[in-house]
Amino acid sequence: MKEQINQGNLPQHIAVIMDGNGRWAKQQGAARIFGHKNAIKAVREATEGCAELGVSCLTLYAFSTENWSRPKQEVQGLMTLLVATINDEVPTLMKNNVSLHSIGDISQLPEKAQKKLQEAIDKTAKNDGLKLILALNYSGKWDLTHAMQALALEVEKGVLRADAVDHEQIEKHLSTYGFPDPELLIRTSGEMRISNFLLWQMAYTELFFTPVLWPDFRKEHLHEAIVSYQKRERRFGKISEQVNLG
């Protein structure tokens, strides 16, 4: 599949909903956290695959605002795993010239997780290759609500007129400001929904669903998704003839 990729038509921002860890663990007769632990290789493969191709941004949906409702033991295990993984993967990020970023309400994460995350962000800040964005304690509705609250406060203070709130103003207050909107979303495990992820940003994102469970995801699956993306015509509300005229 890699040989079929057109380097001149790469999606510059790929978003991934990493689904299927629990089902993968169940197939092995193990606890759900076992699936999360074995998903680290998939994260590394996706990151290295994007870096090798020259993709600008990769956003991974690591932990949603809804995930707090999972069993307490699983949530605690995920937080412990998050700290360990961030700590262990910094050398790999440095080797691949990857800078780490995050979106979401990080303040609600355990203090140790916040500290390790910030340390990794600071250490990789000067890397100018792939931007790896972790969506942690994130949801699309949270992002939009947070943006609306910030805009309402500016209107209330007289900093901004209500009739000046437009498309650009909303985007400036989203947690993804400064990053391009994703052109390709990959969701593993066969589920076909976007699960409250990047709701504003994915208005024209191409969606790719694969039955592969996330712990089994490898570079060849990334390449397959990109090849599928490149076969599509992106019209953004226009008709084919307009797109083909440039």
PDB file of C-alpha atoms in Angstrom:
ATOM      1  CA  MET A   1       0.000   0.000   0.000  1.00  0.00           C
ATOM      2  CA  LYS A   2       2.817   2.462   0.793  1.00  0.00           C
ATOM      3  CA  GLU A   3       3.946   2.400  -2.855  1.00  0.00           C
ATOM      4  CA  GLN A   4       0.453   3.503  -3.922  1.00  0.00           C
ATOM      5  CA  ILE A   5       0.518   6.668  -1.801  1.00  0.00           C
ATOM      6  CA  ASN A   6       0.712   9.927  -3.756  1.00  0.00           C
ATOM      7  CA  GLN A   7       3.129  12.119  -1.804  1.00  0.00           C
ATOM      8  CA  GLY A   8       1.638  15.182  -3.466  1.00  0.00           C
ATOM      9  CA  ASN A   9      -1.811  14.531  -1.994  1.00  0.00           C
ATOM     10  CA  LEU A  10      -1.130  13.653   1.632  1.00  0.00           C
ATOM     11  CA  PRO A  11      -3.665  14.586   4.312  1.00  0.00           C
ATOM     12  CA  GLN A  12      -1.799  17.112   6.414  1.00  0.00           C
ATOM     13  CA  HIS A  13      -3.803  16.315   9.546  1.00  0.00           C
ATOM     14  CA  ILE A  14      -4.978  12.821  10.451  1.00  0.00           C
ATOM     15  CA  ALA A  15      -7.193  12.174  13.485  1.00  0.00           C
ATOM     16  CA  VAL A  16      -7.631   8.732  15.019  1.00  0.00           C
ATOM     17  CA  ILE A  17     -10.276   7.253  17.312  1.00  0.00           C
ATOM     18  CA  MET A  18      -8.317   4.402  18.882  1.00  0.00           C
ATOM     19  CA  ASP A  19     -11.090   1.881  19.504  1.00  0.00           C
ATOM     20  CA  GLY A  20     -11.147  -1.806  20.362  1.00  0.00           C
ATOM     21  CA  ASN A  21      -8.674  -2.203  23.231  1.00  0.00           C
ATOM     22  CA  GLY A  22     -11.247  -3.810  25.523  1.00  0.00           C
ATOM     23  CA  ARG A  23     -12.501  -6.223  22.882  1.00  0.00           C
ATOM     24  CA  TRP A  24      -8.930  -7.163  21.984  1.00  0.00           C
ATOM     25  CA  ALA A  25      -8.195  -7.962  25.635  1.00  0.00           C
ATOM     26  CA  LYS A  26     -11.388  -9.986  25.910  1.00  0.00           C
ATOM     27  CA  GLN A  27     -10.299 -12.086  22.931  1.00  0.00           C
ATOM     28  CA  GLN A  28      -7.095 -12.836  24.840  1.00  0.00           C
ATOM     29  CA  GLY A  29      -9.066 -13.748  27.954  1.00  0.00           C
ATOM     30  CA  ALA A  30      -7.541 -10.806  29.835  1.00  0.00           C
ATOM     31  CA  ALA A  31      -8.696  -7.671  31.676  1.00  0.00           C
ATOM     32  CA  ARG A  32      -9.442  -4.526  29.638  1.00  0.00           C
ATOM     33  CA  ILE A  33      -6.301  -2.746  30.865  1.00  0.00           C
ATOM     34  CA  PHE A  34      -4.260  -5.464  29.113  1.00  0.00           C
ATOM     35  CA  GLY A  35      -5.667  -4.181  25.828  1.00  0.00           C
ATOM     36  CA  HIS A  36      -4.674  -0.611  26.667  1.00  0.00           C
ATOM     37  CA  LYS A  37      -1.131  -1.720  27.491  1.00  0.00           C
ATOM     38  CA  ASN A  38      -0.827  -3.573  24.198  1.00  0.00           C
ATOM     39  CA  ALA A  39      -2.097  -0.547  22.282  1.00  0.00           C
ATOM     40  CA  ILE A  40       1.158   1.362  22.826  1.00  0.00           C
ATOM     41  CA  LYS A  41       2.791  -0.322  19.818  1.00  0.00           C
ATOM     42  CA  ALA A  42      -0.109   0.850  17.650  1.00  0.00           C
ATOM     43  CA  VAL A  43       0.421   4.429  18.853  1.00  0.00           C
ATOM     44  CA  ARG A  44       4.111   4.161  18.013  1.00  0.00           C
ATOM     45  CA  GLU A  45       3.369   2.690  14.557  1.00  0.00           C
ATOM     46  CA  ALA A  46       0.839   5.387  13.704  1.00  0.00           C
ATOM     47  CA  THR A  47       3.176   8.143  14.907  1.00  0.00           C
ATOM     48  CA  GLU A  48       6.240   6.833  13.104  1.00  0.00           C
ATOM     49  CA  GLY A  49       4.180   6.109   9.976  1.00  0.00           C
ATOM     50  CA  CYS A  50       2.907   9.690   9.811  1.00  0.00           C
ATOM     51  CA  ALA A  51       6.365  11.112  10.525  1.00  0.00           C
ATOM     52  CA  GLU A  52       7.938   9.004   7.771  1.00  0.00           C
ATOM     53  CA  LEU A  53       5.387  10.128   5.186  1.00  0.00           C
ATOM     54  CA  GLY A  54       5.582  13.814   6.079  1.00  0.00           C
ATOM     55  CA  VAL A  55       2.115  14.267   7.601  1.00  0.00           C
ATOM     56  CA  SER A  56       2.022  17.517   9.609  1.00  0.00           C
ATOM     57  CA  CYS A  57      -0.389  16.634  12.438  1.00  0.00           C
ATOM     58  CA  LEU A  58      -1.675  13.467  14.077  1.00  0.00           C
ATOM     59  CA  THR A  59      -4.396  13.748  16.724  1.00  0.00           C
ATOM     60  CA  LEU A  60      -5.124  10.707  18.894  1.00  0.00           C
ATOM     61  CA  TYR A  61      -8.357  10.491  20.896  1.00  0.00           C
ATOM     62  CA  ALA A  62      -6.731   9.135  24.052  1.00  0.00           C
ATOM     63  CA  PHE A  63      -9.339   9.841  26.746  1.00  0.00           C
ATOM     64  CA  SER A  64     -12.766  11.443  26.375  1.00  0.00           C
ATOM     65  CA  THR A  65     -14.783  13.350  28.964  1.00  0.00           C
ATOM     66  CA  GLU A  66     -17.205  10.407  28.905  1.00  0.00           C
ATOM     67  CA  ASN A  67     -14.474   7.887  29.765  1.00  0.00           C
ATOM     68  CA  TRP A  68     -14.582   8.947  33.434  1.00  0.00           C
ATOM     69  CA  SER A  69     -17.794   6.908  33.706  1.00  0.00           C
ATOM     70  CA  ARG A  70     -15.912   3.657  33.051  1.00  0.00           C
ATOM     71  CA  PRO A  71     -15.119   1.303  35.957  1.00  0.00           C
ATOM     72  CA  LYS A  72     -12.892   3.056  38.506  1.00  0.00           C
ATOM     73  CA  GLN A  73     -10.185   0.403  38.284  1.00  0.00           C
ATOM     74  CA  GLU A  74      -9.908   0.828  34.513  1.00  0.00           C
ATOM     75  CA  VAL A  75      -9.712   4.626  34.756  1.00  0.00           C
ATOM     76  CA  GLN A  76      -6.995   4.425  37.422  1.00  0.00           C
ATOM     77  CA  GLY A  77      -5.097   1.939  35.275  1.00  0.00           C
ATOM     78  CA  LEU A  78      -5.379   4.215  32.251  1.00  0.00           C
ATOM     79  CA  MET A  79      -4.020   7.189  34.166  1.00  0.00           C
ATOM     80  CA  THR A  80      -1.069   5.143  35.479  1.00  0.00           C
ATOM     81  CA  LEU A  81      -0.420   3.848  31.970  1.00  0.00           C
ATOM     82  CA  LEU A  82      -0.598   7.381  30.556  1.00  0.00           C
ATOM     83  CA  VAL A  83       2.158   8.588  32.899  1.00  0.00           C
ATOM     84  CA  ALA A  84       4.395   5.597  32.162  1.00  0.00           C
ATOM     85  CA  THR A  85       3.854   5.789  28.399  1.00  0.00           C
ATOM     86  CA  ILE A  86       4.584   9.505  28.127  1.00  0.00           C
ATOM     87  CA  ASN A  87       7.747   9.005  30.159  1.00  0.00           C
ATOM     88  CA  ASP A  88       8.904   6.033  28.054  1.00  0.00           C
ATOM     89  CA  GLU A  89       8.063   7.476  24.629  1.00  0.00           C
ATOM     90  CA  VAL A  90       9.887  10.821  24.852  1.00  0.00           C
ATOM     91  CA  PRO A  91      13.145   9.338  23.425  1.00  0.00           C
ATOM     92  CA  THR A  92      11.179   7.963  20.440  1.00  0.00           C
ATOM     93  CA  LEU A  93       9.532  11.352  19.892  1.00  0.00           C
ATOM     94  CA  MET A  94      12.936  13.042  19.965  1.00  0.00           C
ATOM     95  CA  LYS A  95      14.395  10.489  17.528  1.00  0.00           C
ATOM     96  CA  ASN A  96      11.544  11.090  15.075  1.00  0.00           C
ATOM     97  CA  ASN A  97      11.592  14.902  15.463  1.00  0.00           C
ATOM     98  CA  VAL A  98       8.009  14.843  16.820  1.00  0.00           C
ATOM     99  CA  SER A  99       6.604  17.597  19.047  1.00  0.00           C
ATOM    100  CA  LEU A 100       3.925  16.684  21.600  1.00  0.00           C
ATOM    101  CA  HIS A 101       0.789  18.768  22.172  1.00  0.00           C
ATOM    102  CA  SER A 102      -2.500  18.260  24.003  1.00  0.00           C
ATOM    103  CA  ILE A 103      -6.115  19.374  23.765  1.00  0.00           C
ATOM    104  CA  GLY A 104      -8.835  18.974  26.370  1.00  0.00           C
ATOM    105  CA  ASP A 105      -9.376  19.882  30.014  1.00  0.00           C
ATOM    106  CA  ILE A 106      -5.990  18.719  31.292  1.00  0.00           C
ATOM    107  CA  SER A 107      -6.613  20.282  34.712  1.00  0.00           C
ATOM    108  CA  GLN A 108      -8.877  17.358  35.617  1.00  0.00           C
ATOM    109  CA  LEU A 109      -6.153  14.745  35.099  1.00  0.00           C
ATOM    110  CA  PRO A 110      -4.159  13.445  38.107  1.00  0.00           C
ATOM    111  CA  GLU A 111      -1.372  15.840  39.095  1.00  0.00           C
ATOM    112  CA  LYS A 112       1.358  13.361  38.170  1.00  0.00           C
ATOM    113  CA  ALA A 113      -0.101  12.891  34.694  1.00  0.00           C
ATOM    114  CA  GLN A 114      -0.292  16.657  34.197  1.00  0.00           C
ATOM    115  CA  LYS A 115       3.341  17.043  35.254  1.00  0.00           C
ATOM    116  CA  LYS A 116       4.680  14.271  32.986  1.00  0.00           C
ATOM    117  CA  LEU A 117       2.640  15.557  30.060  1.00  0.00           C
ATOM    118  CA  GLN A 118       3.945  19.103  30.444  1.00  0.00           C
ATOM    119  CA  GLU A 119       7.529  17.864  30.805  1.00  0.00           C
ATOM    120  CA  ALA A 120       7.200  15.934  27.542  1.00  0.00           C
ATOM    121  CA  ILE A 121       5.592  18.899  25.778  1.00  0.00           C
ATOM    122  CA  ASP A 122       8.423  21.175  26.914  1.00  0.00           C
ATOM    123  CA  LYS A 123      11.160  18.696  25.997  1.00  0.00           C
ATOM    124  CA  THR A 124       9.851  18.141  22.452  1.00  0.00           C
ATOM    125  CA  ALA A 125       8.834  21.767  21.806  1.00  0.00           C
ATOM    126  CA  LYS A 126      11.739  22.532  19.453  1.00  0.00           C
ATOM    127  CA  ASN A 127      11.110  19.502  17.234  1.00  0.00           C
ATOM    128  CA  ASP A 128       9.778  20.747  13.898  1.00  0.00           C
ATOM    129  CA  GLY A 129       8.482  17.535  12.332  1.00  0.00           C
ATOM    130  CA  LEU A 130       5.163  15.847  13.029  1.00  0.00           C
ATOM    131  CA  LYS A 131       2.900  17.438  15.652  1.00  0.00           C
ATOM    132  CA  LEU A 132       1.438  14.673  17.837  1.00  0.00           C
ATOM    133  CA  ILE A 133      -1.708  15.958  19.566  1.00  0.00           C
ATOM    134  CA  LEU A 134      -3.179  13.952  22.440  1.00  0.00           C
ATOM    135  CA  ALA A 135      -6.878  14.567  23.080  1.00  0.00           C
ATOM    136  CA  LEU A 136      -7.120  14.019  26.843  1.00  0.00           C
ATOM    137  CA  ASN A 137     -10.294  14.600  28.828  1.00  0.00           C
ATOM    138  CA  TYR A 138     -11.611  15.978  25.556  1.00  0.00           C
ATOM    139  CA  SER A 139     -14.942  16.009  23.764  1.00  0.00           C
ATOM    140  CA  GLY A 140     -16.257  18.059  20.886  1.00  0.00           C
ATOM    141  CA  LYS A 141     -19.139  19.371  22.990  1.00  0.00           C
ATOM    142  CA  TRP A 142     -16.733  20.408  25.766  1.00  0.00           C
ATOM    143  CA  ASP A 143     -14.578  22.224  23.207  1.00  0.00           C
ATOM    144  CA  LEU A 144     -17.523  24.145  21.747  1.00  0.00           C
ATOM    145  CA  THR A 145     -18.982  24.929  25.182  1.00  0.00           C
ATOM    146  CA  HIS A 146     -15.609  26.225  26.402  1.00  0.00           C
ATOM    147  CA  ALA A 147     -15.285  28.400  23.281  1.00  0.00           C
ATOM    148  CA  MET A 148     -18.821  29.812  23.671  1.00  0.00           C
ATOM    149  CA  GLN A 149     -18.175  30.660  27.323  1.00  0.00           C
ATOM    150  CA  ALA A 150     -14.965  32.492  26.429  1.00  0.00           C
ATOM    151  CA  LEU A 151     -16.711  34.427  23.662  1.00  0.00           C
ATOM    152  CA  ALA A 152     -19.656  35.299  25.935  1.00  0.00           C
ATOM    153  CA  LEU A 153     -17.231  36.662  28.519  1.00  0.00           C
ATOM    154  CA  GLU A 154     -15.539  38.857  25.897  1.00  0.00           C
ATOM    155  CA  VAL A 155     -18.935  40.200  24.775  1.00  0.00           C
ATOM    156  CA  GLU A 156     -19.929  40.809  28.399  1.00  0.00           C
ATOM    157  CA  LYS A 157     -16.726  42.783  29.020  1.00  0.00           C
ATOM    158  CA  GLY A 158     -17.222  44.815  25.859  1.00  0.00           C
ATOM    159  CA  VAL A 159     -14.072  43.418  24.231  1.00  0.00           C
ATOM    160  CA  LEU A 160     -16.118  41.937  21.399  1.00  0.00           C
ATOM    161  CA  ARG A 161     -19.454  42.894  19.839  1.00  0.00           C
ATOM    162  CA  ALA A 162     -22.044  40.114  19.625  1.00  0.00           C
ATOM    163  CA  ASP A 163     -22.434  40.660  15.878  1.00  0.00           C
ATOM    164  CA  ALA A 164     -18.664  40.192  15.482  1.00  0.00           C
ATOM    165  CA  VAL A 165     -18.869  36.558  16.617  1.00  0.00           C
ATOM    166  CA  ASP A 166     -18.266  34.701  13.380  1.00  0.00           C
ATOM    167  CA  HIS A 167     -16.675  31.523  12.065  1.00  0.00           C
ATOM    168  CA  GLU A 168     -13.132  32.847  12.631  1.00  0.00           C
ATOM    169  CA  GLN A 169     -13.843  34.045  16.175  1.00  0.00           C
ATOM    170  CA  ILE A 170     -15.225  30.644  17.154  1.00  0.00           C
ATOM    171  CA  GLU A 171     -12.178  28.858  15.713  1.00  0.00           C
ATOM    172  CA  LYS A 172      -9.835  31.171  17.642  1.00  0.00           C
ATOM    173  CA  HIS A 173     -11.384  29.989  20.909  1.00  0.00           C
ATOM    174  CA  LEU A 174     -11.295  26.249  20.192  1.00  0.00           C
ATOM    175  CA  SER A 175      -8.556  24.145  21.771  1.00  0.00           C
ATOM    176  CA  THR A 176      -7.307  23.221  18.288  1.00  0.00           C
ATOM    177  CA  TYR A 177      -6.582  26.818  17.280  1.00  0.00           C
ATOM    178  CA  GLY A 178      -3.322  26.942  15.337  1.00  0.00           C
ATOM    179  CA  PHE A 179      -3.724  23.428  13.938  1.00  0.00           C
ATOM    180  CA  PRO A 180      -5.357  22.705  10.551  1.00  0.00           C
ATOM    181  CA  ASP A 181      -8.676  20.854  10.551  1.00  0.00           C
ATOM    182  CA  PRO A 182      -8.233  17.092  10.067  1.00  0.00           C
ATOM    183  CA  GLU A 183      -8.640  15.937   6.483  1.00  0.00           C
ATOM    184  CA  LEU A 184      -8.838  12.248   7.406  1.00  0.00           C
ATOM    185  CA  LEU A 185     -10.380  10.488  10.408  1.00  0.00           C
ATOM    186  CA  ILE A 186      -9.522   6.850  11.063  1.00  0.00           C
ATOM    187  CA  ARG A 187     -11.632   4.825  13.471  1.00  0.00           C
ATOM    188  CA  THR A 188     -10.677   1.269  14.338  1.00  0.00           C
ATOM    189  CA  SER A 189     -12.755  -1.709  15.581  1.00  0.00           C
ATOM    190  CA  GLY A 190     -15.549  -1.407  13.012  1.00  0.00           C
ATOM    191  CA  GLU A 191     -17.634   1.155  14.906  1.00  0.00           C
ATOM    192  CA  MET A 192     -19.053   3.810  12.561  1.00  0.00           C
ATOM    193  CA  ARG A 193     -19.521   7.013  14.533  1.00  0.00           C
ATOM    194  CA  ILE A 194     -17.379   9.990  15.567  1.00  0.00           C
ATOM    195  CA  SER A 195     -18.167   9.758  19.304  1.00  0.00           C
ATOM    196  CA  ASN A 196     -18.152  13.449  20.217  1.00  0.00           C
ATOM    197  CA  PHE A 197     -14.697  14.028  18.684  1.00  0.00           C
ATOM    198  CA  LEU A 198     -13.667  17.302  16.986  1.00  0.00           C
ATOM    199  CA  LEU A 199     -17.280  18.116  16.072  1.00  0.00           C
ATOM    200  CA  TRP A 200     -16.592  21.576  14.622  1.00  0.00           C
ATOM    201  CA  GLN A 201     -13.266  20.645  13.073  1.00  0.00           C
ATOM    202  CA  MET A 202     -14.550  17.602  11.163  1.00  0.00           C
ATOM    203  CA  ALA A 203     -17.145  19.419   9.065  1.00  0.00           C
ATOM    204  CA  TYR A 204     -15.459  18.210   5.849  1.00  0.00           C
ATOM    205  CA  THR A 205     -13.206  15.443   7.118  1.00  0.00           C
ATOM    206  CA  GLU A 206     -13.066  12.196   5.134  1.00  0.00           C
ATOM    207  CA  LEU A 207     -13.990   9.215   7.339  1.00  0.00           C
ATOM    208  CA  PHE A 208     -12.283   5.818   7.197  1.00  0.00           C
ATOM    209  CA  PHE A 209     -13.582   2.920   9.290  1.00  0.00           C
ATOM    210  CA  THR A 210     -11.633  -0.318   9.668  1.00  0.00           C
ATOM    211  CA  PRO A 211     -12.550  -3.546  11.525  1.00  0.00           C
ATOM    212  CA  VAL A 212      -8.973  -3.806  12.834  1.00  0.00           C
ATOM    213  CA  LEU A 213      -8.871  -3.520  16.639  1.00  0.00           C
ATOM    214  CA  TRP A 214      -6.542  -0.750  17.775  1.00  0.00           C
ATOM    215  CA  PRO A 215      -3.845  -2.960  19.408  1.00  0.00           C
ATOM    216  CA  ASP A 216      -3.438  -4.671  15.992  1.00  0.00           C
ATOM    217  CA  PHE A 217      -3.157  -1.389  14.030  1.00  0.00           C
ATOM    218  CA  ARG A 218       0.101  -1.091  12.077  1.00  0.00           C
ATOM    219  CA  LYS A 219       1.654   1.159   9.434  1.00  0.00           C
ATOM    220  CA  GLU A 220       0.076  -0.846   6.610  1.00  0.00           C
ATOM    221  CA  HIS A 221      -3.370   0.022   7.985  1.00  0.00           C
ATOM    222  CA  LEU A 222      -2.402   3.704   8.058  1.00  0.00           C
ATOM    223  CA  HIS A 223      -1.238   3.433   4.446  1.00  0.00           C
ATOM    224  CA  GLU A 224      -4.528   1.747   3.486  1.00  0.00           C
ATOM    225  CA  ALA A 225      -6.519   4.630   4.987  1.00  0.00           C
ATOM    226  CA  ILE A 226      -4.425   7.231   3.159  1.00  0.00           C
ATOM    227  CA  VAL A 227      -4.786   5.426  -0.184  1.00  0.00           C
ATOM    228  CA  SER A 228      -8.565   5.345   0.351  1.00  0.00           C
ATOM    229  CA  TYR A 229      -8.524   9.076   1.150  1.00  0.00           C
ATOM    230  CA  GLN A 230      -6.576   9.851  -2.024  1.00  0.00           C
ATOM    231  CA  LYS A 231      -9.157   8.068  -4.187  1.00  0.00           C
ATOM    232  CA  ARG A 232     -11.919  10.407  -3.021  1.00  0.00           C
ATOM    233  CA  GLU A 233     -13.005  13.681  -4.562  1.00  0.00           C
ATOM    234  CA  ARG A 234     -13.220  16.444  -1.969  1.00  0.00           C
ATOM    235  CA  ARG A 235     -15.782  18.985  -3.193  1.00  0.00           C
ATOM    236  CA  PHE A 236     -16.531  21.166  -0.128  1.00  0.00           C
ATOM    237  CA  GLY A 237     -20.067  21.879  -1.387  1.00  0.00           C
ATOM    238  CA  LYS A 238     -19.033  22.424  -5.016  1.00  0.00           C
ATOM    239  CA  ILE A 239     -19.749  20.123  -7.956  1.00  0.00           C
ATOM    240  CA  SER A 240     -17.136  17.919  -9.662  1.00  0.00           C
ATOM    241  CA  GLU A 241     -16.737  20.247 -12.661  1.00  0.00           C
ATOM    242  CA  GLN A 242     -15.862  23.180 -10.389  1.00  0.00           C
ATOM    243  CA  VAL A 243     -13.318  21.126  -8.453  1.00  0.00           C
ATOM    244  CA  ASN A 244     -11.684  19.842 -11.639  1.00  0.00           C
ATOM    245  CA  LEU A 245     -11.366  23.388 -12.988  1.00  0.00           C
ATOM    246  CA  GLY A 246      -9.292  24.181  -9.898  1.00  0.00           C
TER     247      GLY A 246
END
